[in-house]
PDB file of C-alpha atoms in Angstrom:
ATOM      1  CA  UNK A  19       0.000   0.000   0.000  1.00 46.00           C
ATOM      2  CA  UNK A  20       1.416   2.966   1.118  1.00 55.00           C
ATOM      3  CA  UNK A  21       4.841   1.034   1.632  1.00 57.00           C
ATOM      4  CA  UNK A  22       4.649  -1.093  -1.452  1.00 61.00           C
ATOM      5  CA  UNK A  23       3.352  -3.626  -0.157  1.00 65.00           C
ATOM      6  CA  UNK A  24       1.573  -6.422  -2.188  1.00 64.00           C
ATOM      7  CA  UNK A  25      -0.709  -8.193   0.068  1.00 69.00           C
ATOM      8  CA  UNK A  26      -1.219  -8.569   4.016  1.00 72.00           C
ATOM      9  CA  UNK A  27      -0.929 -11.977   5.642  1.00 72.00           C
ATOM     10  CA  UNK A  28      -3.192 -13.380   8.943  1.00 71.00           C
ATOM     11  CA  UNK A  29      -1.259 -14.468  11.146  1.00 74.00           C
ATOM     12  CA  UNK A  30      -1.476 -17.266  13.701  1.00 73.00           C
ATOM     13  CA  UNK A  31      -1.233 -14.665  16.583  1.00 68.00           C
ATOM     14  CA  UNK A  32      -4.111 -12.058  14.916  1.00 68.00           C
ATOM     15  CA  UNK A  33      -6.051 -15.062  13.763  1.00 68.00           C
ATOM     16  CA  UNK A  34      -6.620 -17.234  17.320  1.00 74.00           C
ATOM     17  CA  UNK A  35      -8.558 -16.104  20.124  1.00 76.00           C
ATOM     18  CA  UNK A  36     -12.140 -15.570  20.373  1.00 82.00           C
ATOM     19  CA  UNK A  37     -12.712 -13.767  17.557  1.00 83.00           C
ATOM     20  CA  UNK A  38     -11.016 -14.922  14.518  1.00 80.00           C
ATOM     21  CA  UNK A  39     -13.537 -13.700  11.841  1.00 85.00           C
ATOM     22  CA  UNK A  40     -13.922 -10.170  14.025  1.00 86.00           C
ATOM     23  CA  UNK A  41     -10.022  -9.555  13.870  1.00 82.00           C
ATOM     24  CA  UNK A  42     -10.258 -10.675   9.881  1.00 80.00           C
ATOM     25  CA  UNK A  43     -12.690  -8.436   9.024  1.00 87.00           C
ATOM     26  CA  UNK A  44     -11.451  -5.291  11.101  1.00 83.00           C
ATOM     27  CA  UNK A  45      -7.850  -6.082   8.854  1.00 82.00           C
ATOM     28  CA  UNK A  46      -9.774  -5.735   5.542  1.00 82.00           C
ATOM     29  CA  UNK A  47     -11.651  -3.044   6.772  1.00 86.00           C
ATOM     30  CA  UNK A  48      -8.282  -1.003   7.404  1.00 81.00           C
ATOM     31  CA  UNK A  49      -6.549  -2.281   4.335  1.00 77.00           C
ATOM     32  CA  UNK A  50      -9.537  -0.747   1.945  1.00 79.00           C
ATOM     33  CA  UNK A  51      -9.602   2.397   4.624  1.00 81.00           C
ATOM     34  CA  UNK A  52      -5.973   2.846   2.979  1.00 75.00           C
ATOM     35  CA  UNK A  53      -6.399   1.414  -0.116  1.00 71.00           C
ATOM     36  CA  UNK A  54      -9.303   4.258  -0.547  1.00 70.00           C
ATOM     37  CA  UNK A  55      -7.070   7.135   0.685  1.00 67.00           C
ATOM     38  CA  UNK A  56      -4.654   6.479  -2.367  1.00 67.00           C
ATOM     39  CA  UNK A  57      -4.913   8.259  -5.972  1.00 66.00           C
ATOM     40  CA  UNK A  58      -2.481   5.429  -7.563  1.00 61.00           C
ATOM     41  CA  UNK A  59      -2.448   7.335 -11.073  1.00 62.00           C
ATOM     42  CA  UNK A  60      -0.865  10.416  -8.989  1.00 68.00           C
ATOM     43  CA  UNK A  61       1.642   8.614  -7.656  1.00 64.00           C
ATOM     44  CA  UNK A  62       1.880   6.320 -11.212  1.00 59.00           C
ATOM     45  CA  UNK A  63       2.171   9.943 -12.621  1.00 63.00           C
ATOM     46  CA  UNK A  64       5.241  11.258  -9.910  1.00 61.00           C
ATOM     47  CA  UNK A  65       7.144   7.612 -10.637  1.00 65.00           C
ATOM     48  CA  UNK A  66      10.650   7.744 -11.877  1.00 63.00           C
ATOM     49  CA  UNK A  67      11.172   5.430 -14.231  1.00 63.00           C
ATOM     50  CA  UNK A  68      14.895   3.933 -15.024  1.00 66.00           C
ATOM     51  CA  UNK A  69      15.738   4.474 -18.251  1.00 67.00           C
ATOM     52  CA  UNK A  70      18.526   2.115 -18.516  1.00 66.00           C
ATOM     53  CA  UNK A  71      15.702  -0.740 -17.630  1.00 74.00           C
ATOM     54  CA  UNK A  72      15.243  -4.210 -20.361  1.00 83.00           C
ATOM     55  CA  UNK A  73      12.818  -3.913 -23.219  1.00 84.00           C
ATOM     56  CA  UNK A  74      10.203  -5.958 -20.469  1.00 83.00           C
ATOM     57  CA  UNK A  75      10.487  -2.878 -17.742  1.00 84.00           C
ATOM     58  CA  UNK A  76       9.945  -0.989 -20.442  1.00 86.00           C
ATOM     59  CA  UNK A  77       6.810  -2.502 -22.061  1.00 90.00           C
ATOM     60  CA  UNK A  78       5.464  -2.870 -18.741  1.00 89.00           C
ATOM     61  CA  UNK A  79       5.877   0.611 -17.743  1.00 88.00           C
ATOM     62  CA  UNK A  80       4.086   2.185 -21.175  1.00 90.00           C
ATOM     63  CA  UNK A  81       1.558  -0.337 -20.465  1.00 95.00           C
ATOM     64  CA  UNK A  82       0.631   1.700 -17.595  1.00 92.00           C
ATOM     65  CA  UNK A  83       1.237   5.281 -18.627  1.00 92.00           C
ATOM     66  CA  UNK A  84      -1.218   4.173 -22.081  1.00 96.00           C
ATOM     67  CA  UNK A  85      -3.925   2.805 -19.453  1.00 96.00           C
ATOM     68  CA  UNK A  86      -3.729   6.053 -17.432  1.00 92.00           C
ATOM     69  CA  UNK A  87      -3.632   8.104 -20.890  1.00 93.00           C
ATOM     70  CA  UNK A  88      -6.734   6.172 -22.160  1.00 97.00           C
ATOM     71  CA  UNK A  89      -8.499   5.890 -19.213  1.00 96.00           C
ATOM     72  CA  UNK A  90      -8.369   2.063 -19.216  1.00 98.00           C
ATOM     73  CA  UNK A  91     -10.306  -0.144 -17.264  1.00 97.00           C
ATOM     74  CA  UNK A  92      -8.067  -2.886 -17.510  1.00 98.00           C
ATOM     75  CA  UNK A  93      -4.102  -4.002 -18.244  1.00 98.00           C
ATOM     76  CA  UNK A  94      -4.667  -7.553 -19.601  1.00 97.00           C
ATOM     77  CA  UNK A  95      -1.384  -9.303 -19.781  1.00 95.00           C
ATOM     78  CA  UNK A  96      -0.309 -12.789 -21.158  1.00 91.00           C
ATOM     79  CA  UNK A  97       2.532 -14.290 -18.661  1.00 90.00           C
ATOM     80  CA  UNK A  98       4.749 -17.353 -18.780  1.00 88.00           C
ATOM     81  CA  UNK A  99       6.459 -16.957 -15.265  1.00 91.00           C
ATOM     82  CA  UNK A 100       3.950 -13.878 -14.004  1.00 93.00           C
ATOM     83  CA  UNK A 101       6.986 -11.601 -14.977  1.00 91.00           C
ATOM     84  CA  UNK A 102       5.548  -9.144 -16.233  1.00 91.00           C
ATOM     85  CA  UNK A 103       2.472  -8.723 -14.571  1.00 94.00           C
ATOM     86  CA  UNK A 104       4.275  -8.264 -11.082  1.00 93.00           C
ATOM     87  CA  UNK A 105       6.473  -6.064 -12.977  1.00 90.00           C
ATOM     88  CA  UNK A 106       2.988  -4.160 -14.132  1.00 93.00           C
ATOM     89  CA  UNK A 107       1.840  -4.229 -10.549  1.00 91.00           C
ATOM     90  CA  UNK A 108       4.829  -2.786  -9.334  1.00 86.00           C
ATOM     91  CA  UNK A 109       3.939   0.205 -10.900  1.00 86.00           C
ATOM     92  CA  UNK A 110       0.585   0.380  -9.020  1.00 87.00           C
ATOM     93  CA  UNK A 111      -1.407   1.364 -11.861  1.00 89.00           C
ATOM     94  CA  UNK A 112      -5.180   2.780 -11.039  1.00 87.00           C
ATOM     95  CA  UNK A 113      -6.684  -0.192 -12.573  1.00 94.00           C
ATOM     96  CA  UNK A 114      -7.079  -3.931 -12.654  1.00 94.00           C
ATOM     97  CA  UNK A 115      -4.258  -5.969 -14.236  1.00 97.00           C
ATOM     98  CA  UNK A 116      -5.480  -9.725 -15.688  1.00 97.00           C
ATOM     99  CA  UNK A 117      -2.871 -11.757 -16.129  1.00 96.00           C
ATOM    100  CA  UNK A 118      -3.319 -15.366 -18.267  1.00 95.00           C
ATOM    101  CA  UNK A 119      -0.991 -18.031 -17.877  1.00 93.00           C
ATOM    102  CA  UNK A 120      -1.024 -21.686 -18.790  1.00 91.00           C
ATOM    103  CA  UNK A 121       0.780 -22.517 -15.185  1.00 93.00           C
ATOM    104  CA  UNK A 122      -1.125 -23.283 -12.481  1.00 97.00           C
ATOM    105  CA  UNK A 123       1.948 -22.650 -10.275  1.00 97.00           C
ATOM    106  CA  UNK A 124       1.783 -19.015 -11.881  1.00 96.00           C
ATOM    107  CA  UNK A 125      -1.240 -18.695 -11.210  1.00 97.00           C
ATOM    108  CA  UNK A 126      -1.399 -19.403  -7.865  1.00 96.00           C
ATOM    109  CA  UNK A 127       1.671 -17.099  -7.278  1.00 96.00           C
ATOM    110  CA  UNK A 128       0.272 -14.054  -8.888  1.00 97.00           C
ATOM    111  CA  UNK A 129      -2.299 -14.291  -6.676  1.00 94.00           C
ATOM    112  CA  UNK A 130      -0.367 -11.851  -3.825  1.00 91.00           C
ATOM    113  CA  UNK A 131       0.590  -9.774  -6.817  1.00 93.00           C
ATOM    114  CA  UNK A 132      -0.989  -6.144  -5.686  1.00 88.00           C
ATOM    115  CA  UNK A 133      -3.849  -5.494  -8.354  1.00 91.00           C
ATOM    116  CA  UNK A 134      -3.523  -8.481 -10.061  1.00 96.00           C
ATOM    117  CA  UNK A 135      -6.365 -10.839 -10.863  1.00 97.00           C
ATOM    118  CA  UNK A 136      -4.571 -14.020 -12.284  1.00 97.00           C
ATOM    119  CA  UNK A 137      -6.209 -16.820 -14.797  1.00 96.00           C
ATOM    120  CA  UNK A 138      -5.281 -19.986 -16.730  1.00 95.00           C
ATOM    121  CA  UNK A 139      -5.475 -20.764 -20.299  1.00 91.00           C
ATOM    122  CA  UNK A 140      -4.370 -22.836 -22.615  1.00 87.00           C
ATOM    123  CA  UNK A 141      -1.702 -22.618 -25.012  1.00 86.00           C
ATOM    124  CA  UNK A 142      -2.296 -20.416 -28.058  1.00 86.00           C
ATOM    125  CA  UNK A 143      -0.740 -20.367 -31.952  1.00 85.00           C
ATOM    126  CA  UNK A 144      -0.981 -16.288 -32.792  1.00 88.00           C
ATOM    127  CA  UNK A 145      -0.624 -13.059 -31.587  1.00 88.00           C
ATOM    128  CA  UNK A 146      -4.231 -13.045 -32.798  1.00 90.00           C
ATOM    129  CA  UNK A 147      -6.139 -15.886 -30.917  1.00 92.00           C
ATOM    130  CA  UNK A 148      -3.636 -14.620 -27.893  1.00 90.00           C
ATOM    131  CA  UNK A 149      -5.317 -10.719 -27.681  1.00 92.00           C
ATOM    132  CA  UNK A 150      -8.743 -12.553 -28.286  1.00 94.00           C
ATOM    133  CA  UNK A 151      -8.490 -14.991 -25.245  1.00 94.00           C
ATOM    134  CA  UNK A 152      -7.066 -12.023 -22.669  1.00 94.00           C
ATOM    135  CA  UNK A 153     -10.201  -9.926 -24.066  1.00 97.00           C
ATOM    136  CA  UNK A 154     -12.898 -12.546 -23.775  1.00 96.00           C
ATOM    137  CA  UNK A 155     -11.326 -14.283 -20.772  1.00 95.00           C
ATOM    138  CA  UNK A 156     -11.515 -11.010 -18.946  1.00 96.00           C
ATOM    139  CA  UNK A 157     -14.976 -10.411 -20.137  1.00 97.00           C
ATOM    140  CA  UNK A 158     -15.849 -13.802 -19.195  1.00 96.00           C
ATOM    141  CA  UNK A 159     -15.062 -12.807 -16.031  1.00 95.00           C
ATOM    142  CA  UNK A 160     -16.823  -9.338 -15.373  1.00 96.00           C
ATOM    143  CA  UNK A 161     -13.329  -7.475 -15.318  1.00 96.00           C
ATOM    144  CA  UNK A 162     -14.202  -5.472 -18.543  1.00 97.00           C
ATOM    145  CA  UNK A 163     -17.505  -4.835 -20.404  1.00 97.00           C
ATOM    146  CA  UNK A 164     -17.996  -3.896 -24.357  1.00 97.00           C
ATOM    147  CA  UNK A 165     -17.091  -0.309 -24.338  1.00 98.00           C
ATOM    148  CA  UNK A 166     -14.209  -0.535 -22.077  1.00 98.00           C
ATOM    149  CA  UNK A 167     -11.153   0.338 -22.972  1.00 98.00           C
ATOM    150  CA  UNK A 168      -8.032  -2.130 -22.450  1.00 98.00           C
ATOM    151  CA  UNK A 169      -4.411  -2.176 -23.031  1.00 98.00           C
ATOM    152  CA  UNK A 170      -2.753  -5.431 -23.882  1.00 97.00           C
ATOM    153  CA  UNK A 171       0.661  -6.760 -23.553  1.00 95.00           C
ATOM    154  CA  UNK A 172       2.603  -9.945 -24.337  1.00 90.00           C
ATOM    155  CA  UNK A 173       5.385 -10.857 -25.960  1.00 83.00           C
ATOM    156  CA  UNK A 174       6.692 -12.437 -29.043  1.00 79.00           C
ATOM    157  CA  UNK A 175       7.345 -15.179 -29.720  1.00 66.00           C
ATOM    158  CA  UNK A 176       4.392 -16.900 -28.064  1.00 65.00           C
ATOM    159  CA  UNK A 177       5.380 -19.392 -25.555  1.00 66.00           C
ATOM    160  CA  UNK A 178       8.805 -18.206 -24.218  1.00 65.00           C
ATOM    161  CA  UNK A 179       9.181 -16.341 -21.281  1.00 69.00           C
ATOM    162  CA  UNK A 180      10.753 -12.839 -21.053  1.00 69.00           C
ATOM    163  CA  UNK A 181       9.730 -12.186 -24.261  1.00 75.00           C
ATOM    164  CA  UNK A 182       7.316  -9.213 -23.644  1.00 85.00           C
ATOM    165  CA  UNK A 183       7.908  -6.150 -25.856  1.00 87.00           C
ATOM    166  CA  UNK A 184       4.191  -5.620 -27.754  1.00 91.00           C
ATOM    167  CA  UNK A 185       1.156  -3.550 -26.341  1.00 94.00           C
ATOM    168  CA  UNK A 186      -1.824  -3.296 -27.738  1.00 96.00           C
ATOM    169  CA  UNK A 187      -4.372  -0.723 -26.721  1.00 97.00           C
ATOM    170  CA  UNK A 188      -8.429  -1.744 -27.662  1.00 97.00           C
ATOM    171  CA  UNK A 189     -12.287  -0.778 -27.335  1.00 98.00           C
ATOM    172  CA  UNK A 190     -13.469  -4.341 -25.984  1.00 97.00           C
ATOM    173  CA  UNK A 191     -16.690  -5.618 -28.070  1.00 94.00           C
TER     174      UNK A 191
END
């Protein structure tokens, strides 16, 4: 949050006693207190940004500054490791970031990942079918409507991890 910080964790001392479900819900209730008190496209905006950083940082960094530009609902993001969408969610953009992968493991991981709602999918042939999956996969999901706008990013080729240099920016249908 204000920190950097991903995720909060229960722990075994906050979670026994008496009131277990009490001292969960008083923790979510102060993590969406601060969570609320946060403009994360101001402090997107203020971000320095190293320009000596790999082609990835990059992409993932114009990912974000073309969501805030647009207005996007959504970063949707195609991930062999979950690379680049922690390396999206670093950036704390002011919107949701999907991120497909065909690993469960990856999946399960990205799941701490601040702002990131993580999915799996199978393996695709084309930049194409890949951009048409994230889209309808998010959809599927109620992340993004027709009308919203999205930004996409992957990289190429399909199938090999650190890879990501293309965005894509759409109206979803």
């Amino acid at each position: 949050m204000f920190d950097g910080t991903s995720c909060v964790m229960l722990s075994g001392e906050t979670a026994s006693g008496k009131y277990p479900v009490e001292a969960l819900e008083t923790m979510v209730s102060i993590v969406e207190a601060a969570e609320g008190g946060i403009d994360y496209w101001k402090r997107f905006h203020s971000t320095v940004f190293d320009h000596t950083a790999s082609i990835s940082d990059a992409i993932s960094h114009t990912s974000c500054l073309t969501a805030m530009d647009l207005g996007a609902t959504a970063i949707l993001t195609a991930t062999q490791s979950g690379y680049t969408a922690r390396m999206i969610s670093r950036f704390r953009p002011g919107c949701m970031v999907a991120a497909l992968t065909t690993a469960e493991r990856v999946r399960r991981q990205l799941n701490i990942s601040w702002g990131v709602v993580p999915f799996l999918s199978g393996n695709v042939d084309s930049t194409d079918r890949l951009f048409s999956l994230c889209v309808d996969t998010s959809k599927k999901e109620g992340l993004v409507q027709s009308g919203d706008t999205v930004v996409i990013t992957a990289g190429v080729p399909l199938s090999s991890s650190g890879t990501t240099n293309l965005i894509k920016a759409q109206v979803v249908k």
